[in-house]
CSV table of C-alpha atoms in Angstrom, one decimal:
chain,number,residue,atom,x,y,z
P,1,MET,CA,11.9,-17.7,-25.4
P,2,LEU,CA,11.9,-19.7,-22.2
P,3,PHE,CA,10.6,-18.6,-18.7
P,4,ARG,CA,14.0,-19.4,-17.4
P,5,GLN,CA,15.6,-16.8,-19.6
P,6,LEU,CA,13.1,-14.2,-18.3
P,7,GLU,CA,13.9,-15.2,-14.7
P,8,TYR,CA,17.6,-14.8,-15.3
P,9,PHE,CA,17.1,-11.4,-16.9
P,10,VAL,CA,14.9,-10.1,-14.1
P,11,ALA,CA,17.4,-11.3,-11.5
P,12,VAL,CA,20.2,-9.4,-13.3
P,13,ALA,CA,18.0,-6.3,-13.4
P,14,GLN,CA,17.2,-6.6,-9.7
P,15,GLU,CA,20.6,-7.5,-8.5
P,16,ARG,CA,22.5,-5.3,-11.0
P,17,HIS,CA,25.3,-7.8,-10.8
P,18,PHE,CA,25.8,-11.0,-12.9
P,19,ALA,CA,27.4,-13.1,-10.1
P,20,ARG,CA,24.8,-12.2,-7.5
P,21,ALA,CA,22.0,-12.9,-10.0
P,22,ALA,CA,23.5,-16.3,-10.9
P,23,GLU,CA,23.7,-17.1,-7.2
P,24,LYS,CA,20.1,-16.1,-6.7
P,25,CYS,CA,19.0,-18.3,-9.6
P,26,TYR,CA,21.2,-21.3,-8.4
P,27,VAL,CA,23.1,-21.4,-11.7
P,28,SER,CA,26.6,-20.7,-12.8
P,29,GLN,CA,27.4,-17.2,-14.1
P,30,PRO,CA,28.4,-18.5,-17.6
P,31,ALA,CA,25.0,-20.4,-17.8
P,32,LEU,CA,23.1,-17.2,-16.8
P,33,SER,CA,25.0,-15.0,-19.2
P,34,ALA,CA,24.5,-17.5,-22.1
P,35,ALA,CA,20.8,-17.6,-21.5
P,36,ILE,CA,20.5,-13.8,-21.5
P,37,ALA,CA,22.6,-13.6,-24.7
P,38,LYS,CA,20.3,-16.1,-26.3
P,39,LEU,CA,17.3,-14.0,-25.3
P,40,GLU,CA,18.9,-11.0,-26.9
P,41,ARG,CA,19.5,-12.9,-30.1
P,42,GLU,CA,15.9,-14.1,-30.2
P,43,LEU,CA,14.6,-10.6,-29.7
P,44,ASN,CA,17.3,-9.0,-31.9
P,45,VAL,CA,18.0,-6.3,-29.3
P,46,THR,CA,20.6,-5.5,-26.7
P,47,LEU,CA,19.1,-5.6,-23.2
P,48,ILE,CA,22.1,-5.0,-21.0
P,49,ASN,CA,24.9,-2.5,-21.2
P,50,ARG,CA,28.0,-4.5,-20.6
P,51,GLY,CA,31.6,-3.4,-19.8
P,52,HIS,CA,33.8,-5.1,-17.3
P,53,SER,CA,30.6,-5.5,-15.3
P,54,PHE,CA,26.9,-4.7,-15.4
P,55,GLU,CA,26.4,-1.1,-16.5
P,56,GLY,CA,22.6,-0.9,-16.5
P,57,LEU,CA,19.8,-1.8,-18.8
P,58,THR,CA,19.3,-0.4,-22.3
P,59,PRO,CA,15.9,1.3,-23.1
P,60,GLU,CA,14.7,-2.0,-24.6
P,61,GLY,CA,15.8,-3.8,-21.5
P,62,GLU,CA,13.9,-1.3,-19.2
P,63,ARG,CA,10.8,-2.1,-21.2
P,64,LEU,CA,11.3,-5.8,-21.2
P,65,VAL,CA,11.8,-6.1,-17.4
P,66,VAL,CA,8.4,-4.6,-16.9
P,67,TRP,CA,6.8,-7.2,-19.2
P,68,ALA,CA,9.0,-10.0,-17.9
P,69,LYS,CA,7.9,-9.4,-14.3
P,70,ARG,CA,4.2,-9.5,-15.4
P,71,ILE,CA,4.7,-12.7,-17.5
P,72,LEU,CA,6.5,-14.5,-14.7
P,73,ALA,CA,3.9,-13.4,-12.1
P,74,GLU,CA,1.0,-14.6,-14.3
P,75,HIS,CA,2.9,-17.9,-15.0
P,76,ASP,CA,3.3,-18.4,-11.2
P,77,ALA,CA,-0.4,-17.5,-10.7
P,78,PHE,CA,-1.4,-20.0,-13.3
P,79,LYS,CA,0.6,-22.8,-11.7
P,80,ALA,CA,-0.9,-21.8,-8.3
P,81,GLU,CA,-4.4,-21.8,-9.8
P,82,VAL,CA,-4.0,-25.4,-11.1
P,83,HIS,CA,-2.6,-26.5,-7.7
P,84,ALA,CA,-5.5,-24.7,-5.9
P,85,VAL,CA,-8.0,-26.7,-8.0
P,86,GLN,CA,-6.3,-29.9,-7.0
P,87,SER,CA,-5.4,-29.3,-3.4
P,88,GLY,CA,-6.9,-26.0,-2.2
P,89,ILE,CA,-5.1,-22.7,-1.6
P,90,THR,CA,-1.5,-23.2,-0.7
P,91,GLY,CA,1.7,-21.3,-1.2
P,92,THR,CA,2.8,-18.0,0.5
P,93,LEU,CA,0.8,-14.8,0.7
P,94,ARG,CA,3.2,-11.9,0.6
P,95,LEU,CA,1.4,-9.1,2.5
P,96,GLY,CA,2.7,-5.5,3.0
P,97,THR,CA,1.2,-3.1,5.6
P,98,VAL,CA,2.0,0.5,6.6
P,99,PRO,CA,3.4,0.6,10.1
P,100,THR,CA,0.1,2.0,11.6
P,101,ALA,CA,-1.8,-1.0,10.2
P,102,SER,CA,0.6,-3.7,11.2
P,103,THR,CA,-1.6,-4.9,14.1
P,104,THR,CA,-4.9,-4.9,12.3
P,105,ALA,CA,-3.4,-7.2,9.7
P,106,SER,CA,-4.0,-10.1,12.1
P,107,LEU,CA,-7.8,-9.4,12.1
P,108,VAL,CA,-7.8,-9.5,8.3
P,109,LEU,CA,-5.7,-12.6,8.2
P,110,SER,CA,-7.7,-14.5,10.8
P,111,ALA,CA,-10.5,-15.5,8.4
P,112,PHE,CA,-8.1,-16.1,5.5
P,113,CYS,CA,-5.9,-18.5,7.5
P,114,SER,CA,-8.9,-20.3,9.0
P,115,ALA,CA,-10.3,-20.9,5.5
P,116,HIS,CA,-7.0,-21.9,4.0
P,117,PRO,CA,-4.9,-23.7,6.7
P,118,LEU,CA,-2.3,-24.8,4.2
P,119,ALA,CA,-1.4,-21.3,3.1
P,120,LYS,CA,1.5,-19.4,4.7
P,121,VAL,CA,1.9,-15.6,5.2
P,122,GLN,CA,4.9,-13.3,5.1
P,123,ILE,CA,4.2,-9.8,6.4
P,124,SER,CA,6.3,-6.7,5.6
P,125,SER,CA,5.3,-3.9,8.0
P,126,ARG,CA,8.0,-1.3,8.0
P,127,LEU,CA,7.7,0.2,4.5
P,128,ALA,CA,6.1,3.5,3.4
P,129,ALA,CA,3.0,3.3,1.3
P,130,THR,CA,4.8,4.5,-1.8
P,131,GLU,CA,7.2,1.6,-1.6
P,132,LEU,CA,4.4,-0.9,-0.8
P,133,TYR,CA,2.5,0.1,-3.9
P,134,ARG,CA,5.7,-0.1,-6.0
P,135,ARG,CA,6.3,-3.6,-4.9
P,136,LEU,CA,2.6,-4.4,-5.5
P,137,HIS,CA,2.9,-3.1,-9.1
P,138,GLU,CA,6.1,-5.1,-9.7
P,139,PHE,CA,4.5,-8.3,-8.3
P,140,GLU,CA,6.9,-8.5,-5.3
P,141,LEU,CA,3.8,-8.4,-3.0
P,142,ASP,CA,0.4,-10.0,-3.4
P,143,ALA,CA,-1.6,-7.5,-1.4
P,144,VAL,CA,-1.1,-4.3,0.6
P,145,ILE,CA,-3.0,-2.9,3.6
P,146,ALA,CA,-2.5,0.9,3.5
P,147,HIS,CA,-4.1,4.2,2.9
P,148,PRO,CA,-5.4,4.6,-0.7
P,149,ALA,CA,-2.6,5.3,-3.2
P,150,ASP,CA,-2.2,8.6,-4.9
P,151,ALA,CA,-3.1,9.0,-8.6
P,152,LYS,CA,0.2,7.7,-9.9
P,153,ASP,CA,0.3,4.6,-7.7
P,154,SER,CA,-3.4,3.8,-7.9
P,155,GLN,CA,-3.2,2.6,-11.6
P,156,ASP,CA,-4.0,-1.1,-12.0
P,157,VAL,CA,-4.9,-1.3,-8.2
P,158,ALA,CA,-8.1,-2.8,-6.8
P,159,LEU,CA,-9.0,-1.5,-3.4
P,160,VAL,CA,-11.3,-3.1,-0.8
P,161,PRO,CA,-12.2,-0.6,2.0
P,162,LEU,CA,-11.4,-2.2,5.4
P,163,TYR,CA,-12.0,0.6,8.0
P,164,GLU,CA,-11.5,4.3,8.8
P,165,GLU,CA,-9.0,5.4,11.3
P,166,GLN,CA,-10.0,7.9,13.9
P,167,TYR,CA,-7.6,9.7,16.2
P,168,VAL,CA,-7.2,9.6,20.0
P,169,LEU,CA,-4.9,11.3,22.5
P,170,LEU,CA,-3.2,9.1,25.0
P,171,SER,CA,-1.6,10.5,28.2
P,172,ARG,CA,-1.4,10.2,31.9
P,173,SER,CA,-4.6,11.0,33.6
P,174,ASP,CA,-3.1,14.0,35.4
P,175,MET,CA,-2.5,15.7,32.0
P,176,LEU,CA,-6.3,15.7,31.1
P,177,PRO,CA,-9.4,17.4,32.5
P,178,PRO,CA,-11.1,15.1,35.0
P,179,GLY,CA,-13.8,12.9,33.4
P,180,ALA,CA,-13.2,14.2,29.9
P,181,ALA,CA,-14.0,11.8,27.0
P,182,THR,CA,-13.0,14.2,24.2
P,183,LEU,CA,-10.4,16.9,23.7
P,184,ARG,CA,-10.0,19.7,21.2
P,185,TRP,CA,-6.9,20.0,19.1
P,186,PRO,CA,-5.8,23.4,20.5
P,187,ASP,CA,-5.9,21.8,24.0
P,188,ALA,CA,-3.9,18.8,22.7
P,189,ALA,CA,-1.3,21.2,21.4
P,190,GLN,CA,-0.6,22.5,24.9
P,191,LEU,CA,0.6,19.1,26.0
P,192,PRO,CA,4.2,17.7,25.6
P,193,LEU,CA,3.8,15.6,22.5
P,194,ALA,CA,5.5,12.6,21.0
P,195,LEU,CA,4.2,11.9,17.4
P,196,LEU,CA,4.8,9.9,14.3
P,197,THR,CA,7.3,11.2,11.8
P,198,PRO,CA,6.2,13.8,9.3
P,199,ASP,CA,6.6,11.5,6.3
P,200,MET,CA,3.8,9.2,7.6
P,201,ARG,CA,0.3,9.6,6.3
P,202,ASP,CA,-1.3,9.6,9.8
P,203,ARG,CA,1.1,12.4,10.9
P,204,GLN,CA,0.0,14.4,7.9
P,205,VAL,CA,-3.7,14.0,8.9
P,206,ILE,CA,-2.8,15.0,12.5
P,207,ASP,CA,-0.9,18.1,11.2
P,208,ALA,CA,-3.8,19.1,9.0
P,209,ALA,CA,-6.2,18.9,12.0
P,210,PHE,CA,-3.9,21.2,14.0
P,211,ALA,CA,-3.6,23.5,10.9
P,212,ASP,CA,-7.4,24.0,11.0
P,213,HIS,CA,-6.7,26.0,14.2
P,214,ASP,CA,-3.6,27.7,12.7
P,215,ILE,CA,-1.4,25.6,15.0
P,216,THR,CA,1.9,24.0,14.0
P,217,VAL,CA,3.2,21.5,16.6
P,218,HIS,CA,6.9,20.7,17.2
P,219,PRO,CA,7.0,17.4,19.2
P,220,GLN,CA,10.1,16.7,21.2
P,221,VAL,CA,10.0,13.0,20.1
P,222,GLU,CA,9.2,11.7,16.6
P,223,THR,CA,9.1,8.0,15.6
P,224,ASP,CA,7.8,5.7,12.9
P,225,SER,CA,6.6,3.2,15.5
P,226,VAL,CA,3.3,3.4,17.2
P,227,ALA,CA,4.5,0.9,19.8
P,228,SER,CA,7.3,3.3,20.6
P,229,LEU,CA,4.7,6.1,21.1
P,230,PHE,CA,2.9,3.9,23.7
P,231,ALA,CA,6.2,3.5,25.5
P,232,GLN,CA,6.8,7.2,25.6
P,233,VAL,CA,3.3,7.7,27.2
P,234,ALA,CA,3.9,4.9,29.7
P,235,ASN,CA,7.2,6.7,30.7
P,236,GLY,CA,5.0,9.6,31.8
P,237,ASN,CA,6.7,12.5,30.1
P,238,TRP,CA,4.6,12.8,26.9
P,239,ALA,CA,1.2,12.5,25.4
P,240,THR,CA,0.7,11.2,21.9
P,241,ILE,CA,-1.9,10.9,19.2
P,242,VAL,CA,-2.5,7.6,17.5
P,243,PRO,CA,-5.2,5.8,15.4
P,244,HIS,CA,-7.9,4.4,17.5
P,245,THR,CA,-7.3,1.0,15.8
P,246,TRP,CA,-4.4,0.4,18.2
P,247,LEU,CA,-6.5,0.4,21.3
P,248,TRP,CA,-7.9,-3.1,20.9
P,249,MET,CA,-4.4,-4.6,21.2
P,250,THR,CA,-2.8,-2.2,23.6
P,251,PRO,CA,-5.6,-1.1,25.9
P,252,THR,CA,-5.1,1.8,28.3
P,253,ARG,CA,-4.8,0.9,31.9
P,254,GLY,CA,-3.8,2.4,35.2
P,255,GLU,CA,-2.9,6.0,34.9
P,256,ILE,CA,-3.1,6.1,31.1
P,257,ARG,CA,-6.2,7.4,29.5
P,258,ALA,CA,-7.5,7.7,25.9
P,259,VAL,CA,-9.8,10.6,24.8
P,260,GLU,CA,-11.2,11.2,21.3
P,261,LEU,CA,-9.9,14.3,19.5
P,262,VAL,CA,-12.7,16.5,18.1
P,263,ASP,CA,-13.2,19.8,16.2
P,264,PRO,CA,-12.3,18.4,13.8
P,265,ALA,CA,-12.7,14.6,14.1
P,266,PRO,CA,-10.7,13.5,11.0
P,267,LYS,CA,-10.9,10.0,9.5
P,268,ALA,CA,-8.5,8.2,7.2
P,269,LEU,CA,-9.4,5.2,5.1
P,270,ILE,CA,-7.4,2.0,5.2
P,271,GLY,CA,-8.0,-0.5,2.4
P,272,LEU,CA,-6.7,-3.8,1.1
P,273,ALA,CA,-5.1,-3.3,-2.3
P,274,THR,CA,-4.3,-5.9,-4.9
P,275,ASN,CA,-2.9,-5.8,-8.4
P,276,ALA,CA,-5.7,-5.4,-10.8
P,277,SER,CA,-3.7,-6.2,-14.0
P,278,GLY,CA,-4.1,-9.8,-15.1
P,279,PRO,CA,-6.0,-12.5,-13.3
P,280,GLY,CA,-4.0,-12.1,-10.1
P,281,SER,CA,-2.7,-14.8,-7.7
P,282,PRO,CA,-5.2,-17.3,-6.0
P,283,VAL,CA,-3.9,-16.3,-2.6
P,284,ALA,CA,-4.6,-12.6,-3.2
P,285,ARG,CA,-8.1,-13.4,-4.4
P,286,ALA,CA,-8.7,-15.6,-1.4
P,287,LEU,CA,-7.5,-12.8,0.9
P,288,VAL,CA,-9.9,-10.3,-0.7
P,289,ALA,CA,-12.8,-12.7,-0.4
P,290,SER,CA,-12.0,-13.2,3.3
P,291,ALA,CA,-11.6,-9.5,4.0
P,292,GLN,CA,-14.9,-8.4,2.5
P,293,ASN,CA,-17.7,-7.7,5.1
P,294,LEU,CA,-15.4,-8.0,8.1
P,295,GLY,CA,-17.2,-5.2,10.0
P,296,LEU,CA,-13.9,-3.8,11.3
P,297,ASP,CA,-15.3,-0.3,11.8
P,298,GLU,CA,-17.9,-1.6,14.2
P,299,PHE,CA,-15.3,-3.6,16.1
P,300,PHE,CA,-12.9,-0.7,16.5
P,301,ALA,CA,-15.8,1.7,17.5
P,302,ALA,CA,-16.9,-0.7,20.3
P,303,GLN,CA,-13.3,-0.8,21.6
P,304,LEU,CA,-13.1,3.0,21.5
P,305,ARG,CA,-16.4,3.4,23.4
P,306,SER,CA,-15.3,1.0,26.1
P,307,LEU,CA,-12.1,3.0,26.8
P,308,THR,CA,-13.3,6.6,26.5
P,309,HIS,CA,-16.7,6.5,28.1
């Protein structure tokens, strides 16, 4: 069995099309098909259901693709490890973040990139946490910045806590009591609101805080972009509720104010997750080392105090 055969097989499983898989692997389709047929003979199983085209994986194929991805990931990690010993950390860190953590990724990456100037970073920031953890499990991402996974997705995941999100209301000054630094959730519910979409974890925390007062809100505007929420507030027609971790990059100014939401004052953990199965990639381990003891909670708390007091 050769690594090349596993690469071809994984490509077919991902593309679900022989010609596209061959193009992805930079080989001819007959060469790819012959390599997979040889793999099947060596294992004495049928891996792919074939008709006139790809018709899915067999049960044996479904099991092999899981092992193949792990074998290939560990093979790549070993090569990177050898190269790191010789030349330092290089290669590309594939980092995924939930949308609400997309700006804080720069704070996490700052120390990493300073320590490893030859490394490159690719960031995916528009995916839901479930999809991020799926890609982490399947070795398509090296690390994820997100809320902790649920029980199913948390298997084989190592989590380094980074900070806790708190929640602030942003609005024009004339919508708020003069001089107020805090606001209760029932008072926030009286304002015209633009909020994150219900599928997002932060919106679920917000809805739970309203539910503590038996309130269900029906915002006129919903979006999966925090930047879009800032724009709605700047337009003057809506107030919004966002994690306080966005205030450092998009500070309030002019007629826009930020106030802390209290009674309750919920918090939501954000962590750096890596794949705990196998030795892991050198870039992922280097990122974890750089992310530990960053003190982001203190940094964000200072920003919040400066804008609400």
